[in-house]
């Protein structure tokens, strides 16, 4: 990460961000700096503070008692706009009815949570890390804000701080019967010389939580039902121009434009901008830009993906899995070869998954405005942010980090796609050419599908050994595919006690763009693992829950989710005629076991999922209803991908273009119910956004095996494939 | 370029755009009524659902030329005075949206149903709503919200 000079941090952006009203903002020092407190009306004073110190403002309080808490994470429907401020407000003892929430500035050294490496900070809304990584940050900051208020009241009343208590934005002094609201205290706020780090002690006991764990409506939902919630695509600025790119269906192919003068002569077209992999058009209106895009005459070069046929590659992958040389080790426990040599019985199966596409409802877009002198830029974008919170724009324009101001907007879906900021850079390049006019870049749905960055296609060879008593002695998992951790994540079994385990990745490369897709490798890998376990259980005549129960003996938290879901799904009661239940376990930070009940139309091959039950252990749950919403959404997205979704590639050309050829699950296909039970826990919160999705494939395949005695081993389970399996 | 007058949310708007421009771009980019969303452009997802003379239609496949003859256009901005249509209230109550991007279309599609059929069955709701996609997977809460609003409307009217 770049080392950014403390002095260089943009005062303008942060002054603007606090400009809206009076009151006081608590600037809490980081890295041992003294805390500061400053009036929001004292612009000079604020600027001075910003220039001098690396400070963070998490909260603003005004005299009328209104409290603004700053959310450092992207909001893409997962609820960060509520969950993080709730954590802060809990420790601050704020009256939630008086809390407003706004996005914080995009400065990770100030507003980041602990990154992947010790001592680093990140503003990166990925990997279900938001609540998990900000929990201690927000608790400590909230407790420090409360401490400042206590300190000020103690001074104002000339009483010892220890005699004061707080509740719902009020400070009480029991001995004298005095009471003051946080708002009324604003004129008397003073800063203590030092602030305790409350992570060392002094935070609330979770059993005293009033906000965390209660039903709090999400703060941004009212805007999302009256059409006023602003996504980047909704931005309109004076003099704004529009940009589109034609990228082609072969990833990485280079364009030659054959009719540039015709294009430039079209109404409204302002500029043609060639990219290595695309032709860009800038026009005065969106419709003019799109009209020009339609009539571009482009000759495309070959690329790495030329000649690649996705549905034929599985044979190659199977040969790769059979090669004697081992791949990259992902996990090794005991000696799996020894386990297989001494096994009483072994099992082997290949599992496959096709490419899938993110299909977030808001197509990629951004608005960038570069100053006339090219020395600063404003960016409006829905991004999952990244290691560079300025999203690559400073390097693109050759200007300092602090000269770029990012205005984070709501994301119309992320799912991993918006953690890749290719579209922001495209917008920046076009905007640079049009400076100082602001430019809105829009990807059409066709652009978004065809030039997508998919979850990789893989083949997974699983081998299992059992000893003479039927106990699993060895578990070998070979993943073949492109993308490293994109295909390897979730292939470990940390909650199943199997004495000898081996996970490896064998690398392929096709030049097809790839990216994290909700739950990443967990989707395909948990499918393979969970389906394989049931194939063994089926052969052994063992109940799938009983088999897992034995494997989870050393992981009581995982086992509790299994037992609970068996209970709520009436696992031991047979399903009605024509239906069957299947189970699958997933760990993705939080631990969850899911059970589904399905039926199959044997004439059409269509699988219907009627019910889904989940038992989840996510540690402390900040917003229980929102966690349930994440489970529901995760299951529906899982169903969609498992039953329907498929990107196919023929001679390097992506075959799907829009929702007519890339089908998503619709209302008529949802289960009758998705029921989630959250197990109580006082452990540190774990992410929940990606735990449900990977349950779906295994649970359905296992229910299908129980119902039909046949094995589904290739995602998606389209009607054609299901029929083939039923007949075969 | 041509001038069109459009009756949107009971207000008359005049707009100068090229013939054949999609109503969606007129609403969003020319008039700033951005609650109506673009997502597919080919009437497959329903994110741009509006009412045309009371019927739910996809703005992305309508040309401005064909809706400038006095037809009444209603967008999410005109559904209620203060975001307090029974469906909007039920949507908040059910905490239906996640990312929220498709929800204007969902609500407009549902509002058209309840106007014609105040007491739809669950299957009728599903069938009517089938054309509006939600990638976050909020379908069950949308169903819950529509059933909530339906009951509320029926008990108060």
Short mmCIF file of N, CA and C in Angstrom, two decimals, chain A residues 230-243 362-370 377-383 390-391 393 397 404-409 418 423-432 436-443, chain B residues 28-29 34:
data_model
loop_
_atom_site.label_atom_id
_atom_site.label_comp_id
_atom_site.label_asym_id
_atom_site.label_seq_id
_atom_site.Cartn_x
_atom_site.Cartn_y
_atom_site.Cartn_z
N UNK A 230 -30.33 7.33 -3.98
CA UNK A 230 -29.50 7.68 -5.14
C UNK A 230 -28.39 6.66 -5.39
N UNK A 231 -28.45 6.08 -6.57
CA UNK A 231 -27.38 5.22 -7.07
C UNK A 231 -26.55 6.07 -8.03
N UNK A 232 -25.33 5.65 -8.30
CA UNK A 232 -24.47 6.46 -9.18
C UNK A 232 -25.14 6.69 -10.54
N UNK A 233 -25.86 5.70 -11.01
CA UNK A 233 -26.51 5.79 -12.32
C UNK A 233 -27.55 6.91 -12.36
N UNK A 234 -28.01 7.35 -11.19
CA UNK A 234 -29.05 8.37 -11.12
C UNK A 234 -28.49 9.79 -11.15
N UNK A 235 -27.18 9.91 -11.11
CA UNK A 235 -26.57 11.23 -11.00
C UNK A 235 -26.78 12.04 -12.27
N UNK A 236 -27.12 13.30 -12.12
CA UNK A 236 -27.20 14.22 -13.26
C UNK A 236 -26.51 15.50 -12.84
N UNK A 237 -25.58 15.96 -13.64
CA UNK A 237 -24.84 17.17 -13.31
C UNK A 237 -24.92 18.12 -14.49
N UNK A 238 -24.82 19.42 -14.23
CA UNK A 238 -24.86 20.38 -15.33
C UNK A 238 -23.75 20.07 -16.34
N UNK A 239 -24.08 20.14 -17.62
CA UNK A 239 -23.08 19.95 -18.68
C UNK A 239 -22.59 18.51 -18.80
N UNK A 240 -23.29 17.60 -18.17
CA UNK A 240 -22.80 16.21 -18.18
C UNK A 240 -22.90 15.62 -19.58
N UNK A 241 -21.89 14.84 -19.93
CA UNK A 241 -21.91 14.11 -21.20
C UNK A 241 -21.89 12.61 -20.88
N UNK A 242 -22.12 11.81 -21.92
CA UNK A 242 -22.32 10.37 -21.70
C UNK A 242 -21.28 9.54 -22.44
N UNK A 243 -20.82 8.50 -21.79
CA UNK A 243 -19.86 7.61 -22.43
C UNK A 243 -20.35 6.17 -22.44
N UNK A 362 -28.21 -3.21 -11.03
CA UNK A 362 -27.73 -1.93 -11.57
C UNK A 362 -26.50 -2.21 -12.42
N UNK A 363 -26.60 -2.02 -13.73
CA UNK A 363 -25.41 -2.25 -14.55
C UNK A 363 -24.28 -1.33 -14.11
N UNK A 364 -23.06 -1.71 -14.43
CA UNK A 364 -21.91 -0.92 -14.01
C UNK A 364 -21.99 0.48 -14.61
N UNK A 365 -21.59 1.45 -13.81
CA UNK A 365 -21.62 2.84 -14.26
C UNK A 365 -20.85 3.69 -13.27
N UNK A 366 -20.50 4.87 -13.70
CA UNK A 366 -19.84 5.82 -12.80
C UNK A 366 -19.97 7.21 -13.41
N UNK A 367 -19.75 8.22 -12.58
CA UNK A 367 -19.65 9.59 -13.08
C UNK A 367 -18.32 10.14 -12.58
N UNK A 368 -17.54 10.69 -13.50
CA UNK A 368 -16.26 11.30 -13.12
C UNK A 368 -16.19 12.69 -13.73
N UNK A 369 -15.68 13.62 -12.95
CA UNK A 369 -15.43 14.96 -13.44
C UNK A 369 -13.98 15.33 -13.15
N UNK A 370 -13.23 15.58 -14.18
CA UNK A 370 -11.83 15.96 -14.03
C UNK A 370 -11.75 17.48 -14.18
N UNK A 377 -10.03 15.50 -9.34
CA UNK A 377 -11.18 14.82 -9.92
C UNK A 377 -12.20 14.48 -8.84
N UNK A 378 -13.46 14.50 -9.27
CA UNK A 378 -14.57 14.06 -8.42
C UNK A 378 -15.12 12.78 -9.04
N UNK A 379 -15.41 11.80 -8.17
CA UNK A 379 -15.89 10.50 -8.65
C UNK A 379 -17.16 10.14 -7.90
N UNK A 380 -18.21 9.82 -8.63
CA UNK A 380 -19.44 9.32 -8.00
C UNK A 380 -19.61 7.88 -8.44
N UNK A 381 -19.66 6.99 -7.49
CA UNK A 381 -19.64 5.59 -7.89
C UNK A 381 -20.23 4.69 -6.80
N UNK A 382 -20.83 3.62 -7.23
CA UNK A 382 -21.20 2.55 -6.31
C UNK A 382 -20.11 1.51 -6.39
N UNK A 383 -19.23 1.49 -5.40
CA UNK A 383 -18.09 0.59 -5.44
C UNK A 383 -17.99 -0.16 -4.13
N UNK A 390 -9.44 5.36 -3.74
CA UNK A 390 -9.67 6.31 -4.83
C UNK A 390 -9.78 5.56 -6.16
N UNK A 391 -9.80 4.25 -6.07
CA UNK A 391 -10.22 3.36 -7.16
C UNK A 391 -9.37 3.48 -8.41
N UNK A 393 -8.06 6.07 -9.79
CA UNK A 393 -8.15 7.33 -10.54
C UNK A 393 -6.88 8.19 -10.38
N UNK A 397 -4.78 9.45 -13.70
CA UNK A 397 -4.65 10.86 -14.09
C UNK A 397 -3.28 11.42 -13.73
N UNK A 404 -8.24 13.42 -5.42
CA UNK A 404 -9.42 12.71 -5.93
C UNK A 404 -10.42 12.54 -4.79
N UNK A 405 -11.62 12.96 -5.06
CA UNK A 405 -12.66 12.90 -4.04
C UNK A 405 -13.72 11.89 -4.50
N UNK A 406 -13.89 10.83 -3.74
CA UNK A 406 -14.85 9.80 -4.12
C UNK A 406 -16.13 9.97 -3.32
N UNK A 407 -17.24 10.11 -4.04
CA UNK A 407 -18.55 10.21 -3.39
C UNK A 407 -19.23 8.84 -3.54
N UNK A 408 -19.20 8.09 -2.46
CA UNK A 408 -19.76 6.74 -2.54
C UNK A 408 -21.29 6.81 -2.61
N UNK A 409 -21.86 6.08 -3.54
CA UNK A 409 -23.32 6.02 -3.70
C UNK A 409 -23.81 4.62 -3.33
N UNK A 418 -18.52 -5.39 -8.01
CA UNK A 418 -18.13 -4.00 -7.79
C UNK A 418 -16.89 -3.87 -6.89
N UNK A 423 -14.60 -0.43 -14.48
CA UNK A 423 -15.54 0.53 -15.04
C UNK A 423 -15.25 1.96 -14.56
N UNK A 424 -14.67 2.09 -13.38
CA UNK A 424 -14.34 3.42 -12.87
C UNK A 424 -13.18 4.01 -13.68
N UNK A 425 -12.21 3.15 -13.98
CA UNK A 425 -11.07 3.59 -14.78
C UNK A 425 -11.50 3.98 -16.20
N UNK A 426 -12.41 3.19 -16.77
CA UNK A 426 -12.92 3.55 -18.10
C UNK A 426 -13.57 4.93 -18.07
N UNK A 427 -14.35 5.15 -17.02
CA UNK A 427 -15.04 6.44 -16.90
C UNK A 427 -14.02 7.56 -16.73
N UNK A 428 -12.99 7.29 -15.94
CA UNK A 428 -11.94 8.28 -15.72
C UNK A 428 -11.23 8.65 -17.03
N UNK A 429 -10.95 7.65 -17.84
CA UNK A 429 -10.25 7.93 -19.11
C UNK A 429 -11.09 8.79 -20.02
N UNK A 430 -12.38 8.48 -20.12
CA UNK A 430 -13.24 9.28 -20.98
C UNK A 430 -13.40 10.69 -20.41
N UNK A 431 -13.57 10.76 -19.07
CA UNK A 431 -13.78 12.07 -18.44
C UNK A 431 -12.55 12.97 -18.61
N UNK A 432 -11.37 12.34 -18.59
CA UNK A 432 -10.13 13.10 -18.77
C UNK A 432 -10.15 13.82 -20.12
N UNK A 436 -13.49 20.06 -18.51
CA UNK A 436 -13.99 19.80 -17.14
C UNK A 436 -15.43 19.30 -17.10
N UNK A 437 -15.94 18.80 -18.21
CA UNK A 437 -17.33 18.32 -18.17
C UNK A 437 -17.42 17.01 -17.40
N UNK A 438 -18.44 16.86 -16.57
CA UNK A 438 -18.64 15.56 -15.94
C UNK A 438 -19.12 14.55 -16.98
N UNK A 439 -18.71 13.31 -16.80
CA UNK A 439 -19.08 12.26 -17.76
C UNK A 439 -19.67 11.06 -17.03
N UNK A 440 -20.82 10.65 -17.52
CA UNK A 440 -21.44 9.43 -16.98
C UNK A 440 -21.16 8.28 -17.94
N UNK A 441 -20.54 7.24 -17.40
CA UNK A 441 -20.29 6.04 -18.20
C UNK A 441 -21.35 5.01 -17.86
N UNK A 442 -21.95 4.43 -18.88
CA UNK A 442 -22.93 3.37 -18.63
C UNK A 442 -22.54 2.11 -19.39
N UNK A 443 -22.55 0.98 -18.66
CA UNK A 443 -22.48 -0.33 -19.33
C UNK A 443 -23.92 -0.74 -19.61
N UNK B 28 -35.43 9.44 -17.09
CA UNK B 28 -34.27 9.45 -16.20
C UNK B 28 -33.28 10.57 -16.51
N UNK B 29 -32.88 10.65 -17.77
CA UNK B 29 -31.76 11.54 -18.10
C UNK B 29 -32.23 12.95 -18.48
N UNK B 34 -35.53 9.73 -11.64
CA UNK B 34 -34.58 8.61 -11.65
C UNK B 34 -35.01 7.44 -10.77
#
